[in-house]
C-alpha positions as MATLAB code, in Angstrom:
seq = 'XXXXXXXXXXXXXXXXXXXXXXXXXXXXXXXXXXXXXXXXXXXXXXXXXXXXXXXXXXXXXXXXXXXXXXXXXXXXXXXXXXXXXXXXXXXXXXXXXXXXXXXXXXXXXXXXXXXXXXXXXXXXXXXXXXXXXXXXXXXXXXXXXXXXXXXXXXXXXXXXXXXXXXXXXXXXXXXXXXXXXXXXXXXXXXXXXXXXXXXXXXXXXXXXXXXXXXXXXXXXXXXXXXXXXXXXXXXXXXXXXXXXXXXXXXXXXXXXXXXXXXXXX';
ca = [
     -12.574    0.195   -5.376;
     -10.164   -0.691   -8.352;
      -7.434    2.102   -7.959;
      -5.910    4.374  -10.423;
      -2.263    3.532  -10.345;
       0.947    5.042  -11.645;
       3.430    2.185  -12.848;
       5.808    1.179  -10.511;
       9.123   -1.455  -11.569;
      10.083   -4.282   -9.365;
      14.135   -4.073   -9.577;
      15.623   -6.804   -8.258;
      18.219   -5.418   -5.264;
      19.699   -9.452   -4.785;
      17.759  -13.277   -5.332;
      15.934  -13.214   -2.632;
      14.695   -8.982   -2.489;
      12.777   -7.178   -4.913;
      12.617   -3.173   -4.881;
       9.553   -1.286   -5.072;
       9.824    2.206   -5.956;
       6.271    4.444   -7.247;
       3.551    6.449   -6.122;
      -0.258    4.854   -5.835;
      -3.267    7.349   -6.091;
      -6.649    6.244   -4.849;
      -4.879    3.356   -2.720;
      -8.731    2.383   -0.743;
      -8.573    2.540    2.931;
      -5.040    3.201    3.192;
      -6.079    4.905    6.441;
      -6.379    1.432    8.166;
      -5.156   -1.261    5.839;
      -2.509   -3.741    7.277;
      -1.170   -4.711    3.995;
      -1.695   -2.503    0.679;
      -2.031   -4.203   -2.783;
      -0.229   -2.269   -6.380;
       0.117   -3.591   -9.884;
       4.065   -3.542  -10.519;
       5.693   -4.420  -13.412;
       9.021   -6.719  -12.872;
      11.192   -8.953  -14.814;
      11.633  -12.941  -13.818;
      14.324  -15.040  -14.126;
      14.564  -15.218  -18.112;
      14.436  -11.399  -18.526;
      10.849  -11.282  -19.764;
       8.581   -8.237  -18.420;
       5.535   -8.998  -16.235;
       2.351   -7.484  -15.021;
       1.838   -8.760  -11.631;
       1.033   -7.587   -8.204;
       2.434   -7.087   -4.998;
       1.575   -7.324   -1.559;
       3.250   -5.219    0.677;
       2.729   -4.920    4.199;
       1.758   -0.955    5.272;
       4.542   -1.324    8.245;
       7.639   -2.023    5.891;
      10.274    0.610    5.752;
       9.885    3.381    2.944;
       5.855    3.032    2.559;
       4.183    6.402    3.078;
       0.178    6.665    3.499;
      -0.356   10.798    2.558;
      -3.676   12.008    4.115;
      -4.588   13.470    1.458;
      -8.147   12.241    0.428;
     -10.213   15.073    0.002;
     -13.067   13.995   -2.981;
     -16.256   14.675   -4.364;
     -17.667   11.375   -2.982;
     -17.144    8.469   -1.347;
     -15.211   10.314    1.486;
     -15.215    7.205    4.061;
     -13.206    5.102    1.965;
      -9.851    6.568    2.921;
      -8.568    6.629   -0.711;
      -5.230    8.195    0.552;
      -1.887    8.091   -2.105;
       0.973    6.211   -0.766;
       4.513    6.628   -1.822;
       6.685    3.404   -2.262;
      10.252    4.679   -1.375;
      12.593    1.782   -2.663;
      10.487   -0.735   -0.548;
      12.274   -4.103   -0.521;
      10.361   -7.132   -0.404;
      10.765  -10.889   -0.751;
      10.143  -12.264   -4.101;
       7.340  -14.223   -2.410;
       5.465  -11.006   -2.052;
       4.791  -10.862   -5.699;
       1.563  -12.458   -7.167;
       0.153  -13.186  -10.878;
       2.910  -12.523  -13.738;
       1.845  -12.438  -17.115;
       3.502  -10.482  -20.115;
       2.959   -6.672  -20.608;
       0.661   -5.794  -22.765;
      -1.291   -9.433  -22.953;
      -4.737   -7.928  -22.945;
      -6.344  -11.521  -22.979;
      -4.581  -12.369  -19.538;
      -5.364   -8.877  -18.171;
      -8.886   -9.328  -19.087;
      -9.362  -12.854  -17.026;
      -7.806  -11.098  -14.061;
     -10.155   -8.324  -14.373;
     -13.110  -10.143  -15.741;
     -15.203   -9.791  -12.723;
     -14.381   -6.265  -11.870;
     -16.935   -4.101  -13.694;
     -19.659   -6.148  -11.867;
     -17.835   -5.273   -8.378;
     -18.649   -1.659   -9.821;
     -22.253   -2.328  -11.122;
     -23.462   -4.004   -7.918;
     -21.919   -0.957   -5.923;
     -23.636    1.755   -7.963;
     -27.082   -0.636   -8.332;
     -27.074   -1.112   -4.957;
     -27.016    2.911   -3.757;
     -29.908    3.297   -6.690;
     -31.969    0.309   -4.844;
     -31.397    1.545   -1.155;
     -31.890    5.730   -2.467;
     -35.467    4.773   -4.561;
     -36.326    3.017   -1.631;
     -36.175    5.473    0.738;
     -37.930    8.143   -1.075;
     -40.750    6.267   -2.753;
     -41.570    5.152    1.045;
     -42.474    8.473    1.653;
     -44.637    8.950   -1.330;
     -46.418    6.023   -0.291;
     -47.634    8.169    2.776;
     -48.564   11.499    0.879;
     -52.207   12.256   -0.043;
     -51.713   13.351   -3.757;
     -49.394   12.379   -5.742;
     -49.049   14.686   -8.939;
     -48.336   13.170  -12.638;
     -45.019   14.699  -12.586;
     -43.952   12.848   -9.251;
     -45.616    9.899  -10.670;
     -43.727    9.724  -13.604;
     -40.549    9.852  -12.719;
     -41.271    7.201   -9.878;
     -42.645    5.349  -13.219;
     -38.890    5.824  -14.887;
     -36.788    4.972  -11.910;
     -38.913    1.702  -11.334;
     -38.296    0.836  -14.795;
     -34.879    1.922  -14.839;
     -34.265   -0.803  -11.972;
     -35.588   -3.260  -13.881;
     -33.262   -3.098  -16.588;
     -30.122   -2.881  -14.618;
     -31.191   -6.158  -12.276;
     -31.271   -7.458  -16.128;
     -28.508   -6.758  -17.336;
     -26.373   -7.338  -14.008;
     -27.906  -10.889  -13.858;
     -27.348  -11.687  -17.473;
     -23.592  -10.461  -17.427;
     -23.165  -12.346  -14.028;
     -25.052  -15.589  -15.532;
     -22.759  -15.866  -18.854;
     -19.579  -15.430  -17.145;
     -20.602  -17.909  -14.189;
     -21.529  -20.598  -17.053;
     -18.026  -19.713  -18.686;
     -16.192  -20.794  -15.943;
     -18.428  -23.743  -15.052;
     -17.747  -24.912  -19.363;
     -13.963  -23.991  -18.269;
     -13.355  -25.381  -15.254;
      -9.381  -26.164  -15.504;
      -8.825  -23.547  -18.243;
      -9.779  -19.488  -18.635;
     -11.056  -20.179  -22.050;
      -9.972  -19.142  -25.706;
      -9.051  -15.227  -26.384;
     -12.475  -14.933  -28.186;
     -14.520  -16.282  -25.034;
     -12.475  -13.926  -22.575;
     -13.185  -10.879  -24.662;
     -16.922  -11.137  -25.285;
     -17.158  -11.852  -21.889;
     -15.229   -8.662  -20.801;
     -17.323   -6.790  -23.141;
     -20.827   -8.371  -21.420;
     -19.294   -7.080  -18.295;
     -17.926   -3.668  -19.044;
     -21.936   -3.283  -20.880;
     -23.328   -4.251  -18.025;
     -21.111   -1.667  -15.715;
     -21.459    1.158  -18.037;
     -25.388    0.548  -18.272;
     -26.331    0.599  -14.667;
     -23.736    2.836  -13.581;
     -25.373    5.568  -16.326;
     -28.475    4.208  -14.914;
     -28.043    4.379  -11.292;
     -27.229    8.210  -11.577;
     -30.536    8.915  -13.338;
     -31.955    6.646  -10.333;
     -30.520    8.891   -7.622;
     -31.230   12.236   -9.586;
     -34.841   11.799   -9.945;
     -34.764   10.769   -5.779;
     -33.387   13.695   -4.997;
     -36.070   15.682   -7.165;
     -38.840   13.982   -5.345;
     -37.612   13.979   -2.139;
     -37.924   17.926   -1.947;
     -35.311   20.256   -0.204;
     -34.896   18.136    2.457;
     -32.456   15.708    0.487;
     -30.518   18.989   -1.105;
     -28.850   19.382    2.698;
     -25.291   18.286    2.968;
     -26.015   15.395    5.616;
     -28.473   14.000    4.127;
     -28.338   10.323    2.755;
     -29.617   11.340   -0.662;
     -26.608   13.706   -0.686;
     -24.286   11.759   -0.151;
     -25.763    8.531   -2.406;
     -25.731   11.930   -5.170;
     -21.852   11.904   -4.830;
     -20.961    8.382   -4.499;
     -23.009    7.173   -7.230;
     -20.803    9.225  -10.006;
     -17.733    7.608   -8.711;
     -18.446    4.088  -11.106;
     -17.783    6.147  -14.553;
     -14.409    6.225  -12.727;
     -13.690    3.114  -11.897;
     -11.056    1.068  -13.679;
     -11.070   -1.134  -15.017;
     -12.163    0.129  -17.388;
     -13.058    4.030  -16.929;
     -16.352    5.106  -19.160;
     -14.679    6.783  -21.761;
     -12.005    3.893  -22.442;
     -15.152    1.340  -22.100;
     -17.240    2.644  -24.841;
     -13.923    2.834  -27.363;
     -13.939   -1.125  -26.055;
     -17.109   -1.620  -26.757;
     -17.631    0.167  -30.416;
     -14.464   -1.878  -31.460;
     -16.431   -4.966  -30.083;
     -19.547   -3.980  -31.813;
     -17.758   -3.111  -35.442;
     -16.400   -6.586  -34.950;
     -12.525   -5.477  -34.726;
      -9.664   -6.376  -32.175;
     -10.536   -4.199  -29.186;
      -7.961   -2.439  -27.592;
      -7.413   -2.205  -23.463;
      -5.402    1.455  -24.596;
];
């Protein structure tokens, strides 16, 4: 799950120790992770100010997992906060580095997450039809209504396998063209823009998938522990998911579309 973060700035405490201070919402599997992952923002050597990440293992001194997950869906992924109180770490802990507010660098690191997202939110729509149109498959009468919106959710599928394999095929022949490079600012945005289509397209999808399941499935899927309940829940988390959230993808996208400079903000 790509977390919602609050900043947090690397100070550096000596040359060898950088000082991680914040607070991390939606930190996945906190619960049980051995070493926890957060976007900081830090200044090297020549006083310029990077994006990066750091790695920071959940036993050093000052991290603090809260249990305090308590959402709509997706409750097994242990999505506690943790608090960063002045964690020191070595420099060596830090990964990627590129200037703030380089949207064409932040892109290529992110390229690949809105698929992570589609696939998830496909993949609950796949498993939930399944499972329901199996037991229509074993009723005597099936009435226009039920077959209908069987009709839709079929069709439905089909475009979202579509879509997910043309976003996945353009980017995977991107990289195979780019092989020692990421490819000119142009490339890396059209590409972020096949892949934030692609999310926001299935994961709108995938909702109407699961909705009309849990309409044909009767009042058995309405109960609590049912499967169908639960794949109601976790499929809204995509719109969610950063990067980028629905509502800042579709700003993305119209700029895309009007053929202006998109902006990440």
């Amino acid at each position: 799950m790509q977390k919602t973060l609050w900043p947090e700035t690397v100070q550096p405490a000596s040359v060898r120790v950088a000082v991680v201070p914040g607070h991390k919402v939606f930190c996945t599997m906190s619960a049980a992770a051995d070493v926890l992952y957060t976007s900081v923002t830090y200044r090297d050597e020549r006083g310029r100010e990077l994006y990066g990440y750091a790695m920071v293992p959940r036993e050093t001194p000052g991290v603090v997992v809260h249990d305090d997950w308590d959402a709509l869906g997706m409750r097994a992924s242990g999505s506690h906060s943790v608090s960063f109180e002045n964690v020191q770490l070595p420099l060596s802990a830090l990964r990627g580095g590129f200037p703030v507010g380089d949207a064409v660098e932040y892109m290529e690191r992110n390229l690949n997450a809105g698929l992570f997202h589609a696939a998830a939110a496909l993949g609950i729509a796949e498993s939930t039809h399944a499972s329901v149109v199996g037991q229509l498959g074993r009723r005597r009468d099936l009435d226009p209504r039920t077959q209908v919106l069987a009709a839709e959710s079929l069709i439905d599928l089909s475009a979202c396998r579509a879509v997910f394999s043309r976003a996945a095929a353009v980017i995977d022949e991107h990289h195979a063209r780019n092989p020692t490079s990421i490819g000119t600012p142009g490339e890396l945005t059209s590409l972020f823009g096949e892949a934030q289509g692609a999310k926001a397209f299935v994961s709108e999808a995938a909702v109407r998938i699961v909705d009309r399941a849990l309409a044909l499935s009767g009042g058995a899927g309405y109960l609590n522990g049912s499967p169908l309940a639960r794949a109601y829940r976790d499929v809204r988390a995509t719109a969610f998911m950063h990067p980028l959230g629905a509502n800042r993808a579709y700003a993305f996208l119209g700029q895309l579309a009007a053929g202006r400079q998109p902006s990440l903000h």
